[in-house]
Short mmCIF file of C-alpha atoms and ligand atoms in Angstrom, two decimals:
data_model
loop_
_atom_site.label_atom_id
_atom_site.label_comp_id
_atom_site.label_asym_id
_atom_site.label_seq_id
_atom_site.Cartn_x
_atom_site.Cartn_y
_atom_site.Cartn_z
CA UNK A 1 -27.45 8.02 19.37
CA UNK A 2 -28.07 9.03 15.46
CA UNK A 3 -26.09 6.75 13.68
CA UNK A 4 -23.79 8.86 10.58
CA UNK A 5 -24.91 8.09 6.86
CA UNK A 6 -22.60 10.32 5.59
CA UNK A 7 -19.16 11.72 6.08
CA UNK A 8 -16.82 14.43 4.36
CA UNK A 9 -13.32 14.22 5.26
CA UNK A 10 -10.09 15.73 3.44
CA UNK A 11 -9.25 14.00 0.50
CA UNK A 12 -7.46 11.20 1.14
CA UNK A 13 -3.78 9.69 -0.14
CA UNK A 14 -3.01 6.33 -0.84
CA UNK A 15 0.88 5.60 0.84
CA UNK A 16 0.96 2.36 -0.90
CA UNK A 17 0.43 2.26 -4.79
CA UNK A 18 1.28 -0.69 -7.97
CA UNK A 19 0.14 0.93 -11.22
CA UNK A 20 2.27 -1.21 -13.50
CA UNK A 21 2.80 0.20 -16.68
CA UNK A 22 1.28 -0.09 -20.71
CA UNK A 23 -2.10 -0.79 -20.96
CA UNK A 24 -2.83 -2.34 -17.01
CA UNK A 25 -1.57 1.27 -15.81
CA UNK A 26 -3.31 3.49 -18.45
CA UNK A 27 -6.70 1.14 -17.29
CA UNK A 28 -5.97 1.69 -13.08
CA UNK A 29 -4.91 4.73 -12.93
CA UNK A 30 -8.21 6.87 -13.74
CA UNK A 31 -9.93 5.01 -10.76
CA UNK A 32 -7.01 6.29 -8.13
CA UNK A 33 -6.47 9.63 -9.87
CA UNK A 34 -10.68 10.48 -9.59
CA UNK A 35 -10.23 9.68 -5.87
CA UNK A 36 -6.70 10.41 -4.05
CA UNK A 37 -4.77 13.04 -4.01
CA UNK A 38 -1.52 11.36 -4.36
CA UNK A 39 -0.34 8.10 -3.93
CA UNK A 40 3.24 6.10 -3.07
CA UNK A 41 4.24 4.24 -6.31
CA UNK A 42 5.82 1.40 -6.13
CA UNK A 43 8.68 1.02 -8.01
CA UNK A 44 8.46 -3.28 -8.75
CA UNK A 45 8.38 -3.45 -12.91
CA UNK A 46 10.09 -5.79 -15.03
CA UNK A 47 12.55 -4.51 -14.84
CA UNK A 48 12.32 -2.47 -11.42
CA UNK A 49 13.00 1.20 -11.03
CA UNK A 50 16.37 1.79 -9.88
CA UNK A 51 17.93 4.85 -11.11
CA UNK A 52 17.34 8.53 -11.73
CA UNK A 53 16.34 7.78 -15.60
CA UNK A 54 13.89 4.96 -14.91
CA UNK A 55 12.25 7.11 -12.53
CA UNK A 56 11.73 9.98 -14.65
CA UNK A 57 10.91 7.96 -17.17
CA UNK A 58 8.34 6.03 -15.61
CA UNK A 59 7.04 8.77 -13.69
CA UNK A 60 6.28 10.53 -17.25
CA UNK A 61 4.29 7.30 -18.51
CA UNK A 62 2.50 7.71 -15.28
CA UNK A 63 1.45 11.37 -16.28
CA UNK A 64 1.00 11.01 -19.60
CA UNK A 65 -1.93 8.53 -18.98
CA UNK A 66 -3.52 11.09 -16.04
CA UNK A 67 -6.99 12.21 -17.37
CA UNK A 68 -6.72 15.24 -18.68
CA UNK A 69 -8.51 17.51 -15.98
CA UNK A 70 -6.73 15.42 -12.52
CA UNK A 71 -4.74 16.86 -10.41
CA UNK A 72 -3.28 13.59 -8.99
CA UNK A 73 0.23 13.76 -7.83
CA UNK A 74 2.60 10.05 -8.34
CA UNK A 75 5.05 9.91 -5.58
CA UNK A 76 7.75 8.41 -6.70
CA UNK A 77 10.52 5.39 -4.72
CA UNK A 78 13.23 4.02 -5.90
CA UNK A 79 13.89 0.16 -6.13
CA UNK A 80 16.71 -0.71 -4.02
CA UNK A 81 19.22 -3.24 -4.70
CA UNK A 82 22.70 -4.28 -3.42
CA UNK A 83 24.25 -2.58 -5.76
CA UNK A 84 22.15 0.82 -5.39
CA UNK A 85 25.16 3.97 -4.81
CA UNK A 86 24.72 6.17 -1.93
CA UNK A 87 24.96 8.84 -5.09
CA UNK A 88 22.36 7.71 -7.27
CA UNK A 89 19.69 8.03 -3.71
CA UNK A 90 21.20 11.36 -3.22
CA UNK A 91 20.47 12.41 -7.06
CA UNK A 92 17.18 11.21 -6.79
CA UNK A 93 16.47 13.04 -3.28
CA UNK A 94 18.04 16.86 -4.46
CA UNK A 95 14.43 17.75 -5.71
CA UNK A 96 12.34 15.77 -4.04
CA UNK A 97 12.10 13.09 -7.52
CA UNK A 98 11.54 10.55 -4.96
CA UNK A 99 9.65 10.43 -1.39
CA UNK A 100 10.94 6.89 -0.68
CA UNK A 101 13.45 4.06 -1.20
CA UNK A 102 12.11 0.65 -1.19
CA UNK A 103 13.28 -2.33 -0.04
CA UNK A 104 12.21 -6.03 -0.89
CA UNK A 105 13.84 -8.54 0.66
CA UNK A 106 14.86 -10.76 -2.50
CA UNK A 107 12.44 -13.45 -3.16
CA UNK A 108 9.68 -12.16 -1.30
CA UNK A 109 7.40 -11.26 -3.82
CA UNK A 110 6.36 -10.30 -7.43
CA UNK A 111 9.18 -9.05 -9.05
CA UNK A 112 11.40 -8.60 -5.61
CA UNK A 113 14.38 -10.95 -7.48
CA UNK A 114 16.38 -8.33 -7.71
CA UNK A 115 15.93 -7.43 -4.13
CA UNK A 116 18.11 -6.85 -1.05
CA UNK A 117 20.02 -10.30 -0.40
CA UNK A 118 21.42 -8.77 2.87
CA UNK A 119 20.89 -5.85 4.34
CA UNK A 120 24.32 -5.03 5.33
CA UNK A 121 25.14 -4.94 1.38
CA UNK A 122 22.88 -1.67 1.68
CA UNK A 123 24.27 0.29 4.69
CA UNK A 124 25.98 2.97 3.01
CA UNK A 125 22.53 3.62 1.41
CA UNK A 126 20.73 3.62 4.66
CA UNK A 127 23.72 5.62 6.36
CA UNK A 128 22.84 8.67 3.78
CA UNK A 129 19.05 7.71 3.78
CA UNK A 130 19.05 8.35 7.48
CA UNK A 131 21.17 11.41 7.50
CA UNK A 132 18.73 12.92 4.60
CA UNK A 133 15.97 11.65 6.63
CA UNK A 134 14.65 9.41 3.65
CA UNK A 135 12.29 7.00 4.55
CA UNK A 136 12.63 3.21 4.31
CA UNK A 137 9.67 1.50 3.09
CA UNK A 138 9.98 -2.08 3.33
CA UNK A 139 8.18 -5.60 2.43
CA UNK A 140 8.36 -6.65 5.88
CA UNK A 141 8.36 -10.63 4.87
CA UNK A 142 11.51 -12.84 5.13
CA UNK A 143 11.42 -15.79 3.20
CA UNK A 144 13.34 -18.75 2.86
CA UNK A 145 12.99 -22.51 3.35
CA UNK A 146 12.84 -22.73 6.50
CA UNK A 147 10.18 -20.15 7.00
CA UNK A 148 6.55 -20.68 7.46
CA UNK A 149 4.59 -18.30 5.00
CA UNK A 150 2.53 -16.95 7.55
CA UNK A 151 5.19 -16.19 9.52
CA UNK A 152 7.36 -14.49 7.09
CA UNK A 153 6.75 -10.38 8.92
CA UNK A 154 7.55 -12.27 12.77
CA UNK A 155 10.71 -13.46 10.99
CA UNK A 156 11.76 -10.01 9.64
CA UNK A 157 11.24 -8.28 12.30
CA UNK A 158 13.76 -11.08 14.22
CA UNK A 159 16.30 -11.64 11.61
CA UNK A 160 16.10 -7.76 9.14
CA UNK A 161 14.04 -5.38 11.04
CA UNK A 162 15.28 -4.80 14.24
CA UNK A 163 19.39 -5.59 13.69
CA UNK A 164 18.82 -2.55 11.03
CA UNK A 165 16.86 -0.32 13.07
CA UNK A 166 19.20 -0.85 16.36
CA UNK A 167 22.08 0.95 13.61
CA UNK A 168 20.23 2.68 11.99
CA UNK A 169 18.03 4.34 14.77
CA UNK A 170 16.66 7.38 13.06
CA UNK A 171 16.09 6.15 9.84
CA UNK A 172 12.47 6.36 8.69
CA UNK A 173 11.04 3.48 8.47
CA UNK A 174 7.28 2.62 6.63
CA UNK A 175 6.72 -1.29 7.97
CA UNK A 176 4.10 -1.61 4.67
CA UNK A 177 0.67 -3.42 4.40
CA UNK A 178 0.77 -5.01 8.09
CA UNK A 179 -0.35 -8.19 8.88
CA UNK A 180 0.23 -9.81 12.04
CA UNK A 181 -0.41 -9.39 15.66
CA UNK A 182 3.70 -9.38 15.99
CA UNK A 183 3.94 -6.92 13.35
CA UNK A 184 1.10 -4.46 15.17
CA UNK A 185 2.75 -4.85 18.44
CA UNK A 186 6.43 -4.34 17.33
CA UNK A 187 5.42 -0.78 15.69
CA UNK A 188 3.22 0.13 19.06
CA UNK A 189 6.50 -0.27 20.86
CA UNK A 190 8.99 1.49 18.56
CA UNK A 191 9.33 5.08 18.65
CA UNK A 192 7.86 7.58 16.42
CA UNK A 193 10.30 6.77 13.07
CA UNK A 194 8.41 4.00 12.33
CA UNK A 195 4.92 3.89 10.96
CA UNK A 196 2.92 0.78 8.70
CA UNK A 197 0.48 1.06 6.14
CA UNK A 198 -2.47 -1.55 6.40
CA UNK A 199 -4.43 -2.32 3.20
CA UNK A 200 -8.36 -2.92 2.93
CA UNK A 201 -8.04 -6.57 2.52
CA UNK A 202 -6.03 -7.18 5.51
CA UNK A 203 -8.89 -5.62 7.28
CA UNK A 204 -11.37 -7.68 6.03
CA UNK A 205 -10.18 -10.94 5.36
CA UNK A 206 -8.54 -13.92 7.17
CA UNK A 207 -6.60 -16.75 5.40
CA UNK A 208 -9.94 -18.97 5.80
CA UNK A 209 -11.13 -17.07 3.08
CA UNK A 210 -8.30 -17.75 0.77
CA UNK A 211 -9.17 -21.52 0.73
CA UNK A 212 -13.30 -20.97 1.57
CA UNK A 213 -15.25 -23.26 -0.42
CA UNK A 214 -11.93 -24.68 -2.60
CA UNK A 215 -8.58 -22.18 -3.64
CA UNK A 216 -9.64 -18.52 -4.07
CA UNK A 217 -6.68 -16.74 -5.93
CA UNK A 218 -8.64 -13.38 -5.52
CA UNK A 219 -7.86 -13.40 -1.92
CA UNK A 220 -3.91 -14.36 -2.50
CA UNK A 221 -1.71 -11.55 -1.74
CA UNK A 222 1.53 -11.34 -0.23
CA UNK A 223 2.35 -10.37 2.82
CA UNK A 224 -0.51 -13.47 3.08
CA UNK A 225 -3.49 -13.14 5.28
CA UNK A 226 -3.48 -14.71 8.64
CA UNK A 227 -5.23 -15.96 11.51
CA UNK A 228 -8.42 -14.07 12.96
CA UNK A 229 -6.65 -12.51 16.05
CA UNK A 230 -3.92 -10.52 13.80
CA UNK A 231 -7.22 -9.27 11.82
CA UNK A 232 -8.50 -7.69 14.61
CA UNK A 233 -4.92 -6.73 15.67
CA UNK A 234 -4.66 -4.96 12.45
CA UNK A 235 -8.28 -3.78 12.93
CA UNK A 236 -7.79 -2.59 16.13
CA UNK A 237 -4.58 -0.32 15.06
CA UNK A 238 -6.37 1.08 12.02
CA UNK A 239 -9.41 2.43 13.51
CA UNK A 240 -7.05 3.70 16.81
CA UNK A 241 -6.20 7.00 15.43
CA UNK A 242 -2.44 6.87 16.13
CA UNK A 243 -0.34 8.86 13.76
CA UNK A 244 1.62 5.96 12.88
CA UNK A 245 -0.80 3.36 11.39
CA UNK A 246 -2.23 4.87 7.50
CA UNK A 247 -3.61 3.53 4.61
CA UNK A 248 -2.10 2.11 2.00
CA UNK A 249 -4.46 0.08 -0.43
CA UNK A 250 -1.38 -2.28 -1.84
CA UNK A 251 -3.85 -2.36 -5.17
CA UNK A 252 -1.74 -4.90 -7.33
CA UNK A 253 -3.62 -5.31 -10.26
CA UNK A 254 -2.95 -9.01 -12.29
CA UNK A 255 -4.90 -10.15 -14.99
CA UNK A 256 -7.58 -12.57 -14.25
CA UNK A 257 -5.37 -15.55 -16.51
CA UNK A 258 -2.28 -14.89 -14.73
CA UNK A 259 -4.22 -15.17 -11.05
CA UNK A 260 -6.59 -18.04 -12.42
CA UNK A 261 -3.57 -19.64 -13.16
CA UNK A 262 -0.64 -22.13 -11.56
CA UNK A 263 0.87 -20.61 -10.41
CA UNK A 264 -1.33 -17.83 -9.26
CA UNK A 265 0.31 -14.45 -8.99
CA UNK A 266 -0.01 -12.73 -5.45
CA UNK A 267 -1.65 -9.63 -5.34
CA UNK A 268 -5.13 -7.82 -5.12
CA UNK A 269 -6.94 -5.05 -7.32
CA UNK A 270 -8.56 -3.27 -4.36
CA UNK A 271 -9.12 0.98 -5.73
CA UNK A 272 -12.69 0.76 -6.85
CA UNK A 273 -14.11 -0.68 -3.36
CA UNK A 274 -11.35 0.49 -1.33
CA UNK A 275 -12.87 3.59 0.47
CA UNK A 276 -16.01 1.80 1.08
CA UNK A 277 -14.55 -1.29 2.42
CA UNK A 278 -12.28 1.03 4.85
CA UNK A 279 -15.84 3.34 5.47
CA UNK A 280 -17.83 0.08 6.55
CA UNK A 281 -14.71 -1.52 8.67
CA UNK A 282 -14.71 1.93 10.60
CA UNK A 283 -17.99 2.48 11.36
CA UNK A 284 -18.47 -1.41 12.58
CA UNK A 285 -15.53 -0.35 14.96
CA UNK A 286 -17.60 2.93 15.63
CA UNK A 287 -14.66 4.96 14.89
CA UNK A 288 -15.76 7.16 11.53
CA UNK A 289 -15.18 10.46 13.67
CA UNK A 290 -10.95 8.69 13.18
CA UNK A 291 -11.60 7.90 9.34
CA UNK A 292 -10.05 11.38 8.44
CA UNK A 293 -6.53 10.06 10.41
CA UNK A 294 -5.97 6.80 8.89
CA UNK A 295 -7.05 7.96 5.29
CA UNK A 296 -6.26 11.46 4.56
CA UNK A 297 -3.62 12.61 7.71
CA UNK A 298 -1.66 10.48 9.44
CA UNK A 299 0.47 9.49 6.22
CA UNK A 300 0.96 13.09 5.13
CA UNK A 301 2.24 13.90 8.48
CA UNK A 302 4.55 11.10 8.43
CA UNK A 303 5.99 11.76 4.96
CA UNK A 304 5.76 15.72 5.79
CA UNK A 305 3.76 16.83 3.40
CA UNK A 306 0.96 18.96 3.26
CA UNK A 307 -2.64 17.52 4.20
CA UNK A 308 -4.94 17.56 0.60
CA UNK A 309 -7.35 20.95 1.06
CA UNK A 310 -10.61 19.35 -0.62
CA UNK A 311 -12.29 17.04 0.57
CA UNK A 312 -14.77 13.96 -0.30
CA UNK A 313 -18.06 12.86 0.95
CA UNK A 314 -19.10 8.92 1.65
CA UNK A 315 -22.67 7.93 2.01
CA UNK A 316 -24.19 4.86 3.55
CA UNK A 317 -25.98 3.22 0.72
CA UNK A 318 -29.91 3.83 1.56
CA UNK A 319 -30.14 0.38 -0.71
CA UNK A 320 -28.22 -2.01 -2.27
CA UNK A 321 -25.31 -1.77 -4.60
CA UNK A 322 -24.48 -3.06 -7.25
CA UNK A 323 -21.18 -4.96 -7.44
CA UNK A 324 -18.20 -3.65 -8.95
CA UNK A 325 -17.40 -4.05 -12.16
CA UNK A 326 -14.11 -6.03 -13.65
CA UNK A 327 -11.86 -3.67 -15.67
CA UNK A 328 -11.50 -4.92 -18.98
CA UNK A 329 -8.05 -5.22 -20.77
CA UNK A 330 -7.95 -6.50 -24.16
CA UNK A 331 -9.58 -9.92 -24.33
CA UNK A 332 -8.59 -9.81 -20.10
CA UNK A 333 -9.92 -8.84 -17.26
CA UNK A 334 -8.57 -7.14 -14.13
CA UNK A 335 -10.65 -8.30 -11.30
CA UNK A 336 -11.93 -5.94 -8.40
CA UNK A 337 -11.56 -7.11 -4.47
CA UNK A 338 -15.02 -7.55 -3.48
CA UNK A 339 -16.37 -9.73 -0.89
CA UNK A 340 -19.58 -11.57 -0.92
CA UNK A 341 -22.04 -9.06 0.46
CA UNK A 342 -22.85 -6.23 -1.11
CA UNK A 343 -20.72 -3.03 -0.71
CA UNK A 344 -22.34 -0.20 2.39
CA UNK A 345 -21.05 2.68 1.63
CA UNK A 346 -20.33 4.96 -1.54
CA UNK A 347 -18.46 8.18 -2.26
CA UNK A 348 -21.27 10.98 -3.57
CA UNK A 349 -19.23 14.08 -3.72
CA UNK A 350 -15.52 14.64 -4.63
CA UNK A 351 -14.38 12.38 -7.19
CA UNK A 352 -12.85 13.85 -9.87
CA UNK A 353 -14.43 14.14 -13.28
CA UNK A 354 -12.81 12.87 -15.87
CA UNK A 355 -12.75 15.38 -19.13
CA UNK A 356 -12.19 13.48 -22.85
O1 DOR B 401 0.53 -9.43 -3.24
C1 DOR B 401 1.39 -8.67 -3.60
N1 DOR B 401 1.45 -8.20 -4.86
N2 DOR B 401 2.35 -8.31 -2.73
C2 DOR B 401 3.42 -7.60 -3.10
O2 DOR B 401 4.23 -7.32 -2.26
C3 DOR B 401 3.61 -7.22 -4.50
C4 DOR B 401 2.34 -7.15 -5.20
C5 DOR B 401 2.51 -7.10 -6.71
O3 DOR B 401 3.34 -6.33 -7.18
O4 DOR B 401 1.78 -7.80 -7.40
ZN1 ZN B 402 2.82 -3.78 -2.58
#
């Protein structure tokens, strides 16, 4: 069979999205804006994004550093907290200012301390959340002392996830950036309100590589990779086609002296290789004729919204790339996920130009 070198699918979203703010977000953004049509921000700043003001505020920053000629559309979520008001969701929700509430379990990760400290604090916001038919998107990881770290998403599911989801049974609910075996399994066998992202990285890499050859904090994110099996669990679900696994890149840009650093801050700048990465991982699984559902579909069905109308084109490299280039930020550097050999696949057609 002739293998495909090149593919044009409908321009695809990102459900999953940090962009930070100041000078990290006015450097990121470009590189999502030339290739997504929207993207799921995530609403973790110092201090988070709570209420109706910080997200119109922040949502303007966003804009104001879009290149002048993209059409990129921020979606916007809202941090939630114990004390988040049933009111403040349902002034955020009355035009559409945001397409999801978030929920970090406190402690989990960057900037997640003023998180949920028990879910039952936030029932009256779920109660409306589920009657509105607002989804939940959640940092499936519960942490605490007497949890291992890689099996923080088994424990949610145990201890948060499923106690919320047997009262709150039609809630929306977006399991985000996937990790586990458990955590694949558990959304196969719920029903059709609950869907997961899965990032690039958890595709690629196991937590071997994290400590390969001495400590790698490039490879340090959290929900943490794990073992092998889960990869190809995760693999497996990605490249299946069903409407409920999508991507979401989880790009979580740090500067390189806050990562290179003790201790080093979880997260991974993935945007500039992300599409390739995702392009190569597909058509290893011989799936690229699915590539279309897991980047540019399946998410916008979930979320109802329309599916983006133009479309990009990815070629297989006829030689080898270069690699990707670290973003400069003042005297800084914002490092870009990249693994060892070189990158397979690049996107020819599509990508926005930016105008100055
Ligand atoms: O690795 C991560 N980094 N995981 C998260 O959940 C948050 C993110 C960040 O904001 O840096
Ligand atoms: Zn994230």
């Amino acid at each position: 069979m002739k293998k495909t070198t090149e593919i044009t699918i409908r321009r695809p979203d990102d459900w999953h999205l940090h962009l930070r703010d100041g000078d990290v977000l006015k450097t990121v953004l470009p590189y999502t804006a030339e290739l997504f049509g929207r993207a799921i921000i995530m609403p973790n700043l110092k201090p988070p994004v709570r209420t109706r003001p910080e997200i119109l505020s922040y949502r303007q920053r966003i804009v104001d550093c879009l290149p002048s000629n993209h059409t990129f559309q921020p979606l916007m979520t809202m941090y939630l907290t114990d004390e988040t008001s049933p009111e403040e969701i349902r002034r955020c929700t009355n035009d559409d200012l945001i397409a999801a509430v978030k929920l970090y379990p406190v402690g989990a990760t960057t900037n997640s301390e003023f998180g949920v400290t028990n879910s039952k604090k936030v029932y009256p916001a779920l109660e409306l959340m589920q009657e509105l038919g607002i989804p939940l998107s959640v940092h499936g990881e519960s942490s605490g002392p007497d949890v291992d770290i890689f099996e923080r998403e088994a424990a949610f599911i145990e201890r948060d996830l499923e106690p919320l989801r047997q009262d709150f049974p039609e809630l929306k609910v977006i399991f985000e950036h996937l990790t586990s075996k458990v955590g694949v399994d558990y959304v196969l066998s719920s029903g059709k309100e609950v869907a997961a992202t899965i990032t690039p990285h958890h595709l690629l890499i196991t937590r071997n590589d994290i400590f390969a050859g001495g400590l790698q904090p490039h490879m340090y994110c959290l929900p943490i990779a794990k073992r092998e099996e889960d990869r190809q669990a995760i693999r497996k679900a990605a490249v299946s086609g069903d409407p409920r696994f999508f991507f979401g890149s989880d790009s979580a840009p740090h500067l390189v002296s806050s990562k290179e650093n003790a201790p080093g801050a979880a997260g991974i700048f993935n945007i500039p290789t992300a599409l390739a990465y995702v392009a190569q991982v597909f058509e290893e699984d011989s799936a690229l004729d699915r590539l279309e559902s897991f980047l540019s579909t399946n998410g916008a069905r979930f979320y109802q919204l329309p599916i983006n109308s133009d479309t990009i084109t990815l070629q297989k490299a006829t030689q080898p790339l270069s690699e990707p280039k670290d973003l400069s930020i003042g005297s800084d550097r914002v490092r870009v996920f990249r693994l060892s050999d070189p990158l397979q696949w690049i996107v020819t057609e599509g990508l926005k130009k930016t105008s100055v």
